Amino acid sequence: MQAYTLSAPGKINLYLEIIGDRPDGFHEMAMILQSIGLSDRVHLKSIGVDQIRVTCDHPLVPNDSSNLAYRAAALMADQFPEAFQRYGGVAIAIDKHIPVGAGLAGGSTNGAAVLVGLDLMWNLGLTQADLQELGAQLGSDVPFCIAGGTAIATGRGEVLSPLPSLDCLHLVLGKYRNLSISTPWAYKTYRQQFSHTYVSESDGIQGRQQRVHSGPMVAAIASRNPEEVGKLLHNDLEKVALPAHSVIGDLKAAFAACNPLGVMMSGSGPTVFAIAQSADHAAQIQANVRASLPDPNLELWVTQSTASGIHIAYPGA
Ligand code: ATP
């Protein structure tokens, strides 16, 4: 087969805790990640010439070698030069639906889709674990995006343990179109302001384990209890994003006024999500927030949590 179209879901963070510094310069993390229905479409086509081409319909997404989808194809070409020779280069076209620079892993999920798609197109027969190992070279969120569902992520975010699937959450997402937050900025600012709270090397494994507070959230997910999940949402990066951008706090307050099960910023932001009590409640939250914050730059989406990671998109699906 010479062409594939993949669905590439975004993610939210139900839990994000920064534990400390790592010798590799990244942060030691404890995160709970959840795939969402809001997805990009990634089209892959063999082009028979020795090239990788990327196009995207979103003006803020680069079409050059800095695109994570391009980097994923380059990594595959490097790892499997015979397949790249045999099947030729690849054209990658991205239909962007996930907002950019939003804390929803839009770039990471595109990279993940290219790894999965080229494995199929080049008949490599890689396992999910093989693909995730390659994905970790591209970015910390890429391994999660490949598998999707609900998972706890430790290390710099690439060490994954699957959790029972939480595909029953009704979600409303909000983001100002003209506001993006750079992930490196968020972590750098957090380090500047909060490194005195980090566990130190001398605390050892036990000290690190005692520091992680994600246990109650894991239990709430295991019992598939959306009310508890809503109460236990946590994101350390709110401590730097909210003081820098007051509109995020205003958006959280507008969601909170609609009586959701919980409301939180996702990842490094600025997207805010609310967990609704039902599909009808989600639609009502969307309408109420639209009415209370009538800014044309504010985009709102109703979606659901999903158990799916990268998968083949069939026409009309
Ligand atoms: P994360 O949640 O993983 O931290 P994010 O959702 O905050 O990521 P992205 O949407 O991935 O952020 O975009 C961050 C930057 O990455 C963009 O400003 C863009 O220049 C660059 N980028 C590279 N490739 C892509 C891609 N395929 N899609 C979106 N952005 C990309």
mmCIF file of C-alpha atoms and ligand atoms in Angstrom:
data_model
loop_
_atom_site.group_PDB
_atom_site.id
_atom_site.type_symbol
_atom_site.label_atom_id
_atom_site.label_comp_id
_atom_site.label_asym_id
_atom_site.label_seq_id
_atom_site.Cartn_x
_atom_site.Cartn_y
_atom_site.Cartn_z
ATOM 1 C CA MET A 1 0.000 0.000 0.000
ATOM 2 C CA GLN A 2 1.399 3.383 -1.013
ATOM 3 C CA ALA A 3 -0.750 5.725 1.097
ATOM 4 C CA TYR A 4 -2.181 5.879 4.599
ATOM 5 C CA THR A 5 -4.302 8.386 6.512
ATOM 6 C CA LEU A 6 -3.898 8.322 10.277
ATOM 7 C CA SER A 7 -5.921 9.882 13.042
ATOM 8 C CA ALA A 8 -3.639 11.530 15.616
ATOM 9 C CA PRO A 9 -5.418 12.377 18.909
ATOM 10 C CA GLY A 10 -4.296 15.181 21.211
ATOM 11 C CA LYS A 11 -3.919 14.738 24.985
ATOM 12 C CA ILE A 12 -4.681 16.516 28.212
ATOM 13 C CA ASN A 13 -2.825 16.210 31.521
ATOM 14 C CA LEU A 14 -5.105 15.111 34.338
ATOM 15 C CA TYR A 15 -2.096 15.404 36.629
ATOM 16 C CA LEU A 16 1.286 17.103 36.246
ATOM 17 C CA GLU A 17 3.794 17.225 39.071
ATOM 18 C CA ILE A 18 7.391 18.405 38.751
ATOM 19 C CA ILE A 19 9.583 16.369 41.071
ATOM 20 C CA GLY A 20 13.068 17.722 40.450
ATOM 21 C CA ASP A 21 16.033 18.074 38.110
ATOM 22 C CA ARG A 22 17.608 15.254 36.128
ATOM 23 C CA PRO A 23 21.268 14.913 35.156
ATOM 24 C CA ASP A 24 20.229 15.154 31.459
ATOM 25 C CA GLY A 25 18.855 18.688 32.018
ATOM 26 C CA PHE A 26 15.189 17.661 31.812
ATOM 27 C CA HIS A 27 12.786 17.590 34.749
ATOM 28 C CA GLU A 28 11.795 14.465 36.662
ATOM 29 C CA MET A 29 8.021 14.273 36.220
ATOM 30 C CA ALA A 30 4.914 12.472 37.424
ATOM 31 C CA MET A 31 2.103 12.966 34.918
ATOM 32 C CA ILE A 32 -1.197 11.343 34.106
ATOM 33 C CA LEU A 33 -1.967 11.702 30.423
ATOM 34 C CA GLN A 34 -5.308 11.204 28.715
ATOM 35 C CA SER A 35 -6.027 11.010 24.973
ATOM 36 C CA ILE A 36 -8.883 13.146 23.683
ATOM 37 C CA GLY A 37 -11.165 13.036 20.672
ATOM 38 C CA LEU A 38 -9.766 16.299 19.251
ATOM 39 C CA SER A 39 -7.405 14.896 16.573
ATOM 40 C CA ASP A 40 -5.296 15.834 13.553
ATOM 41 C CA ARG A 41 -5.332 13.868 10.291
ATOM 42 C CA VAL A 42 -1.923 12.868 8.925
ATOM 43 C CA HIS A 43 -1.772 11.691 5.276
ATOM 44 C CA LEU A 44 1.300 9.740 4.151
ATOM 45 C CA LYS A 45 2.133 8.952 0.519
ATOM 46 C CA SER A 46 5.166 7.343 -1.110
ATOM 47 C CA ILE A 47 6.573 9.757 -3.694
ATOM 48 C CA GLY A 48 9.289 7.621 -5.299
ATOM 49 C CA VAL A 49 11.975 10.290 -4.943
ATOM 50 C CA ASP A 50 14.531 10.457 -2.202
ATOM 51 C CA GLN A 51 12.824 13.239 -0.198
ATOM 52 C CA ILE A 52 10.646 14.028 2.811
ATOM 53 C CA ARG A 53 8.012 16.702 2.139
ATOM 54 C CA VAL A 54 5.678 18.193 4.749
ATOM 55 C CA THR A 55 2.674 20.438 4.224
ATOM 56 C CA CYS A 56 0.214 21.693 6.811
ATOM 57 C CA ASP A 57 -2.869 23.886 6.500
ATOM 58 C CA HIS A 58 -2.004 25.864 9.689
ATOM 59 C CA PRO A 59 0.116 29.049 9.326
ATOM 60 C CA LEU A 60 2.030 28.505 12.617
ATOM 61 C CA VAL A 61 3.200 24.998 11.737
ATOM 62 C CA PRO A 62 6.570 24.849 9.932
ATOM 63 C CA ASN A 63 6.846 22.953 6.628
ATOM 64 C CA ASP A 64 10.581 22.358 7.010
ATOM 65 C CA SER A 65 12.835 19.953 8.889
ATOM 66 C CA SER A 66 11.816 21.486 12.244
ATOM 67 C CA ASN A 67 8.351 19.920 11.917
ATOM 68 C CA LEU A 68 8.084 16.930 14.264
ATOM 69 C CA ALA A 69 6.438 14.933 11.470
ATOM 70 C CA TYR A 70 9.463 15.600 9.244
ATOM 71 C CA ARG A 71 11.840 14.691 12.087
ATOM 72 C CA ALA A 72 9.965 11.430 12.627
ATOM 73 C CA ALA A 73 10.307 10.526 8.917
ATOM 74 C CA ALA A 74 14.005 11.476 8.945
ATOM 75 C CA LEU A 75 14.538 9.260 12.003
ATOM 76 C CA MET A 76 12.825 6.324 10.257
ATOM 77 C CA ALA A 77 14.865 6.893 7.075
ATOM 78 C CA ASP A 78 18.023 6.938 9.183
ATOM 79 C CA GLN A 79 17.090 3.771 11.109
ATOM 80 C CA PHE A 80 15.762 1.851 8.083
ATOM 81 C CA PRO A 81 17.774 3.086 5.074
ATOM 82 C CA GLU A 82 16.951 -0.007 2.975
ATOM 83 C CA ALA A 83 13.201 0.556 3.349
ATOM 84 C CA PHE A 84 13.635 4.252 2.529
ATOM 85 C CA GLN A 85 15.536 3.227 -0.634
ATOM 86 C CA ARG A 86 13.021 0.549 -1.606
ATOM 87 C CA TYR A 87 9.807 2.521 -1.027
ATOM 88 C CA GLY A 88 11.146 5.965 -1.894
ATOM 89 C CA GLY A 89 10.512 9.203 -0.031
ATOM 90 C CA VAL A 90 7.316 10.331 1.607
ATOM 91 C CA ALA A 91 4.894 13.250 1.349
ATOM 92 C CA ILE A 92 3.234 14.118 4.667
ATOM 93 C CA ALA A 93 0.139 16.334 4.686
ATOM 94 C CA ILE A 94 -1.238 17.416 8.074
ATOM 95 C CA ASP A 95 -4.844 18.574 8.570
ATOM 96 C CA LYS A 96 -4.542 20.568 11.818
ATOM 97 C CA HIS A 97 -7.460 20.491 14.204
ATOM 98 C CA ILE A 98 -5.478 20.492 17.471
ATOM 99 C CA PRO A 99 -4.524 24.084 18.372
ATOM 100 C CA VAL A 100 -0.795 24.869 18.138
ATOM 101 C CA GLY A 101 1.369 25.629 21.200
ATOM 102 C CA ALA A 102 -1.600 24.699 23.347
ATOM 103 C CA GLY A 103 -0.361 22.055 25.811
ATOM 104 C CA LEU A 104 -2.247 19.361 23.865
ATOM 105 C CA ALA A 105 0.791 17.606 22.265
ATOM 106 C CA GLY A 106 -0.194 18.611 18.723
ATOM 107 C CA GLY A 107 3.338 18.303 17.329
ATOM 108 C CA SER A 108 4.122 15.130 19.275
ATOM 109 C CA THR A 109 1.036 13.322 17.996
ATOM 110 C CA ASN A 110 1.944 14.219 14.392
ATOM 111 C CA GLY A 111 5.423 12.735 14.922
ATOM 112 C CA ALA A 112 3.842 9.641 16.475
ATOM 113 C CA ALA A 113 1.523 9.239 13.456
ATOM 114 C CA VAL A 114 4.457 9.318 11.038
ATOM 115 C CA LEU A 115 6.301 6.592 12.990
ATOM 116 C CA VAL A 116 3.197 4.361 13.017
ATOM 117 C CA GLY A 117 2.361 5.142 9.367
ATOM 118 C CA LEU A 118 5.856 4.490 7.993
ATOM 119 C CA ASP A 119 6.056 1.210 9.913
ATOM 120 C CA LEU A 120 2.916 0.152 8.004
ATOM 121 C CA MET A 121 3.924 1.630 4.655
ATOM 122 C CA TRP A 122 7.418 0.122 4.748
ATOM 123 C CA ASN A 123 6.206 -3.274 6.091
ATOM 124 C CA LEU A 124 8.671 -3.122 8.983
ATOM 125 C CA GLY A 125 6.581 -5.067 11.501
ATOM 126 C CA LEU A 126 7.779 -3.020 14.487
ATOM 127 C CA THR A 127 6.152 -3.555 17.877
ATOM 128 C CA GLN A 128 4.511 -0.735 19.812
ATOM 129 C CA ALA A 129 7.475 -0.853 22.219
ATOM 130 C CA ASP A 130 9.922 -0.461 19.265
ATOM 131 C CA LEU A 131 7.948 2.531 17.990
ATOM 132 C CA GLN A 132 7.814 4.095 21.457
ATOM 133 C CA GLU A 133 11.569 3.718 21.857
ATOM 134 C CA LEU A 134 12.059 5.585 18.574
ATOM 135 C CA GLY A 135 9.427 8.136 19.644
ATOM 136 C CA ALA A 136 11.306 8.938 22.859
ATOM 137 C CA GLN A 137 14.158 10.251 20.672
ATOM 138 C CA LEU A 138 11.768 12.845 19.193
ATOM 139 C CA GLY A 139 10.069 14.120 22.354
ATOM 140 C CA SER A 140 8.837 13.087 25.785
ATOM 141 C CA ASP A 141 5.135 13.003 24.792
ATOM 142 C CA VAL A 142 5.620 10.971 21.588
ATOM 143 C CA PRO A 143 5.643 7.489 23.228
ATOM 144 C CA PHE A 144 2.339 8.253 24.964
ATOM 145 C CA CYS A 145 0.768 9.582 21.742
ATOM 146 C CA ILE A 146 1.575 6.286 19.963
ATOM 147 C CA ALA A 147 -0.337 4.166 22.507
ATOM 148 C CA GLY A 148 -2.916 6.714 23.702
ATOM 149 C CA GLY A 149 -5.576 5.980 26.317
ATOM 150 C CA THR A 150 -4.822 6.775 29.945
ATOM 151 C CA ALA A 151 -1.309 6.378 31.355
ATOM 152 C CA ILE A 152 0.992 7.498 34.109
ATOM 153 C CA ALA A 153 4.229 8.934 32.749
ATOM 154 C CA THR A 154 7.390 9.258 34.820
ATOM 155 C CA GLY A 155 11.045 9.981 34.082
ATOM 156 C CA ARG A 156 10.980 12.980 31.744
ATOM 157 C CA GLY A 157 7.520 11.779 30.674
ATOM 158 C CA GLU A 158 8.596 8.939 28.400
ATOM 159 C CA VAL A 159 8.391 6.056 30.934
ATOM 160 C CA LEU A 160 4.793 4.894 30.630
ATOM 161 C CA SER A 161 2.558 2.628 32.684
ATOM 162 C CA PRO A 162 -0.919 2.159 31.241
ATOM 163 C CA LEU A 163 -3.880 2.853 33.540
ATOM 164 C CA PRO A 164 -7.439 1.525 33.183
ATOM 165 C CA SER A 165 -9.000 3.342 30.263
ATOM 166 C CA LEU A 166 -10.975 6.452 31.219
ATOM 167 C CA ASP A 167 -12.962 6.888 28.009
ATOM 168 C CA CYS A 168 -16.028 8.242 29.785
ATOM 169 C CA LEU A 169 -15.094 11.881 30.401
ATOM 170 C CA HIS A 170 -17.123 14.659 28.759
ATOM 171 C CA LEU A 171 -14.750 17.543 28.171
ATOM 172 C CA VAL A 172 -14.900 21.196 27.161
ATOM 173 C CA LEU A 173 -11.629 22.828 26.068
ATOM 174 C CA GLY A 174 -10.947 26.553 25.752
ATOM 175 C CA LYS A 175 -8.009 28.462 24.278
ATOM 176 C CA TYR A 176 -7.432 32.015 23.076
ATOM 177 C CA ARG A 177 -6.400 31.775 19.411
ATOM 178 C CA ASN A 178 -3.791 34.524 19.822
ATOM 179 C CA LEU A 179 -2.144 33.048 22.936
ATOM 180 C CA SER A 180 0.417 30.232 22.836
ATOM 181 C CA ILE A 181 2.874 29.179 25.535
ATOM 182 C CA SER A 182 6.268 27.752 24.708
ATOM 183 C CA THR A 183 6.864 24.535 26.644
ATOM 184 C CA PRO A 184 10.607 25.330 27.206
ATOM 185 C CA TRP A 185 9.616 28.767 28.599
ATOM 186 C CA ALA A 186 7.177 27.196 31.083
ATOM 187 C CA TYR A 187 9.717 24.689 32.443
ATOM 188 C CA LYS A 188 12.560 27.237 32.524
ATOM 189 C CA THR A 189 10.416 29.729 34.455
ATOM 190 C CA TYR A 190 9.281 27.002 36.841
ATOM 191 C CA ARG A 191 12.910 26.081 37.531
ATOM 192 C CA GLN A 192 13.801 29.744 38.165
ATOM 193 C CA GLN A 193 10.975 30.164 40.674
ATOM 194 C CA PHE A 194 10.555 26.765 42.320
ATOM 195 C CA SER A 195 13.835 24.834 42.139
ATOM 196 C CA HIS A 196 14.163 25.248 45.936
ATOM 197 C CA THR A 197 11.229 22.778 46.242
ATOM 198 C CA TYR A 198 12.888 20.069 44.091
ATOM 199 C CA VAL A 199 13.929 16.759 45.599
ATOM 200 C CA SER A 200 17.707 16.494 45.565
ATOM 201 C CA GLU A 201 19.919 13.605 44.490
ATOM 202 C CA SER A 202 20.686 12.921 48.181
ATOM 203 C CA ASP A 203 16.966 12.206 48.824
ATOM 204 C CA GLY A 204 17.419 8.946 46.900
ATOM 205 C CA ILE A 205 14.640 6.828 45.467
ATOM 206 C CA GLN A 206 12.638 6.784 48.700
ATOM 207 C CA GLY A 207 12.633 10.567 48.959
ATOM 208 C CA ARG A 208 11.458 10.818 45.373
ATOM 209 C CA GLN A 209 8.708 8.249 45.901
ATOM 210 C CA GLN A 210 7.459 10.043 49.018
ATOM 211 C CA ARG A 211 7.299 13.274 47.069
ATOM 212 C CA VAL A 212 4.906 12.001 44.349
ATOM 213 C CA HIS A 213 1.245 12.681 45.187
ATOM 214 C CA SER A 214 -0.461 11.069 42.211
ATOM 215 C CA GLY A 215 -1.717 7.998 44.183
ATOM 216 C CA PRO A 216 -5.270 9.264 44.890
ATOM 217 C CA MET A 217 -5.719 10.237 41.218
ATOM 218 C CA VAL A 218 -4.561 6.779 40.096
ATOM 219 C CA ALA A 219 -7.107 5.246 42.504
ATOM 220 C CA ALA A 220 -9.895 7.508 41.173
ATOM 221 C CA ILE A 221 -9.067 6.421 37.609
ATOM 222 C CA ALA A 222 -8.926 2.752 38.615
ATOM 223 C CA SER A 223 -12.437 3.059 40.048
ATOM 224 C CA ARG A 224 -13.574 5.021 36.944
ATOM 225 C CA ASN A 225 -14.934 7.803 39.116
ATOM 226 C CA PRO A 226 -15.166 11.088 37.136
ATOM 227 C CA GLU A 227 -16.256 13.088 40.213
ATOM 228 C CA GLU A 228 -13.087 12.101 42.087
ATOM 229 C CA VAL A 229 -10.933 12.630 38.982
ATOM 230 C CA GLY A 230 -12.398 16.135 38.688
ATOM 231 C CA LYS A 231 -11.567 16.961 42.326
ATOM 232 C CA LEU A 232 -7.989 15.679 42.058
ATOM 233 C CA LEU A 233 -6.875 17.492 38.871
ATOM 234 C CA HIS A 234 -3.436 19.043 39.411
ATOM 235 C CA ASN A 235 -0.912 20.949 37.318
ATOM 236 C CA ASP A 236 2.249 22.528 38.811
ATOM 237 C CA LEU A 237 2.786 24.594 35.643
ATOM 238 C CA GLU A 238 -0.295 26.677 36.481
ATOM 239 C CA LYS A 239 1.986 28.365 39.051
ATOM 240 C CA VAL A 240 3.953 30.036 36.242
ATOM 241 C CA ALA A 241 1.346 30.264 33.455
ATOM 242 C CA LEU A 242 -1.461 31.909 35.435
ATOM 243 C CA PRO A 243 0.575 34.836 36.859
ATOM 244 C CA ALA A 244 2.002 35.507 33.356
ATOM 245 C CA HIS A 245 -1.351 35.376 31.528
ATOM 246 C CA SER A 246 -4.362 36.571 33.531
ATOM 247 C CA VAL A 247 -6.774 35.458 30.778
ATOM 248 C CA ILE A 248 -6.065 31.822 31.713
ATOM 249 C CA GLY A 249 -7.322 32.465 35.256
ATOM 250 C CA ASP A 250 -10.359 34.323 33.870
ATOM 251 C CA LEU A 251 -11.122 31.378 31.601
ATOM 252 C CA LYS A 252 -10.786 28.933 34.507
ATOM 253 C CA ALA A 253 -13.186 31.078 36.552
ATOM 254 C CA ALA A 254 -15.720 31.151 33.687
ATOM 255 C CA PHE A 255 -15.586 27.333 33.445
ATOM 256 C CA ALA A 256 -15.778 26.953 37.250
ATOM 257 C CA ALA A 257 -18.961 29.059 37.334
ATOM 258 C CA CYS A 258 -20.688 26.327 35.258
ATOM 259 C CA ASN A 259 -20.369 23.732 38.016
ATOM 260 C CA PRO A 260 -18.037 21.247 36.251
ATOM 261 C CA LEU A 261 -16.544 18.218 37.989
ATOM 262 C CA GLY A 262 -13.162 19.937 37.697
ATOM 263 C CA VAL A 263 -11.233 22.500 35.696
ATOM 264 C CA MET A 264 -7.482 22.708 34.985
ATOM 265 C CA MET A 265 -4.898 23.982 32.518
ATOM 266 C CA SER A 266 -3.423 21.224 30.309
ATOM 267 C CA GLY A 267 0.365 20.700 30.166
ATOM 268 C CA SER A 268 2.275 23.945 29.700
ATOM 269 C CA GLY A 269 -0.964 25.634 28.627
ATOM 270 C CA PRO A 270 -2.650 27.823 27.750
ATOM 271 C CA THR A 271 -5.563 25.433 27.004
ATOM 272 C CA VAL A 272 -7.985 25.062 29.911
ATOM 273 C CA PHE A 273 -10.293 22.046 30.127
ATOM 274 C CA ALA A 274 -13.380 21.332 32.200
ATOM 275 C CA ILE A 275 -14.845 17.906 32.970
ATOM 276 C CA ALA A 276 -18.615 18.052 32.466
ATOM 277 C CA GLN A 277 -21.213 15.825 34.107
ATOM 278 C CA SER A 278 -22.751 14.696 30.787
ATOM 279 C CA ALA A 279 -22.770 15.469 27.049
ATOM 280 C CA ASP A 280 -25.633 17.942 27.586
ATOM 281 C CA HIS A 281 -23.762 19.618 30.432
ATOM 282 C CA ALA A 282 -20.684 19.955 28.182
ATOM 283 C CA ALA A 283 -22.771 21.730 25.514
ATOM 284 C CA GLN A 284 -24.252 23.974 28.216
ATOM 285 C CA ILE A 285 -20.790 24.860 29.588
ATOM 286 C CA GLN A 286 -19.630 25.741 26.066
ATOM 287 C CA ALA A 287 -22.640 28.036 25.554
ATOM 288 C CA ASN A 288 -22.340 29.670 29.010
ATOM 289 C CA VAL A 289 -18.600 30.356 28.678
ATOM 290 C CA ARG A 290 -19.147 31.738 25.160
ATOM 291 C CA ALA A 291 -21.788 34.107 26.601
ATOM 292 C CA SER A 292 -19.730 35.186 29.619
ATOM 293 C CA LEU A 293 -16.504 35.742 27.615
ATOM 294 C CA PRO A 294 -17.649 37.035 24.215
ATOM 295 C CA ASP A 295 -14.108 37.417 22.798
ATOM 296 C CA PRO A 296 -13.895 36.251 19.141
ATOM 297 C CA ASN A 297 -10.360 34.987 19.879
ATOM 298 C CA LEU A 298 -11.662 32.455 22.376
ATOM 299 C CA GLU A 299 -12.062 29.020 20.789
ATOM 300 C CA LEU A 300 -14.075 26.321 22.567
ATOM 301 C CA TRP A 301 -14.345 22.616 21.774
ATOM 302 C CA VAL A 302 -16.585 19.891 23.170
ATOM 303 C CA THR A 303 -14.892 16.503 23.103
ATOM 304 C CA GLN A 304 -14.459 13.287 25.103
ATOM 305 C CA SER A 305 -11.626 11.279 26.521
ATOM 306 C CA THR A 306 -10.727 8.351 24.273
ATOM 307 C CA ALA A 307 -8.878 5.043 24.616
ATOM 308 C CA SER A 308 -7.337 5.454 21.134
ATOM 309 C CA GLY A 309 -3.798 6.379 20.259
ATOM 310 C CA ILE A 310 -2.613 6.673 16.655
ATOM 311 C CA HIS A 311 -4.906 4.684 14.357
ATOM 312 C CA ILE A 312 -5.754 4.360 10.694
ATOM 313 C CA ALA A 313 -8.523 6.774 9.752
ATOM 314 C CA TYR A 314 -11.032 5.245 7.385
ATOM 315 C CA PRO A 315 -12.889 7.545 4.992
ATOM 316 C CA GLY A 316 -15.882 9.065 6.732
ATOM 317 C CA ALA A 317 -14.773 7.841 10.189
HETATM 318 P P1 ATP B 1 3.229 19.798 24.208
HETATM 319 O O1 ATP B 1 1.866 19.665 24.800
HETATM 320 O O2 ATP B 1 3.791 18.480 23.684
HETATM 321 O O3 ATP B 1 4.197 20.534 25.070
HETATM 322 P P2 ATP B 1 2.157 21.883 22.574
HETATM 323 O O4 ATP B 1 0.786 21.337 22.294
HETATM 324 O O5 ATP B 1 2.250 22.899 23.666
HETATM 325 O O6 ATP B 1 3.118 20.663 22.874
HETATM 326 P P3 ATP B 1 2.676 22.063 19.780
HETATM 327 O O7 ATP B 1 1.313 22.290 19.232
HETATM 328 O O8 ATP B 1 3.261 20.709 19.639
HETATM 329 O O9 ATP B 1 2.755 22.519 21.310
HETATM 330 O O10 ATP B 1 3.614 23.157 19.079
HETATM 331 C C1 ATP B 1 4.774 23.700 19.656
HETATM 332 C C2 ATP B 1 5.649 24.274 18.533
HETATM 333 O O11 ATP B 1 6.189 23.173 17.793
HETATM 334 C C3 ATP B 1 4.878 25.111 17.529
HETATM 335 O O12 ATP B 1 5.009 26.469 17.816
HETATM 336 C C4 ATP B 1 5.488 24.765 16.176
HETATM 337 O O13 ATP B 1 6.360 25.788 15.725
HETATM 338 C C5 ATP B 1 6.338 23.524 16.413
HETATM 339 N N1 ATP B 1 5.912 22.367 15.607
HETATM 340 C C6 ATP B 1 6.740 21.529 14.964
HETATM 341 N N2 ATP B 1 6.061 20.552 14.344
HETATM 342 C C7 ATP B 1 4.759 20.752 14.621
HETATM 343 C C8 ATP B 1 3.574 20.057 14.254
HETATM 344 N N3 ATP B 1 3.593 18.972 13.473
HETATM 345 N N4 ATP B 1 2.401 20.516 14.739
HETATM 346 C C9 ATP B 1 2.381 21.606 15.555
HETATM 347 N N5 ATP B 1 3.472 22.324 15.894
HETATM 348 C C10 ATP B 1 4.657 21.901 15.444
#
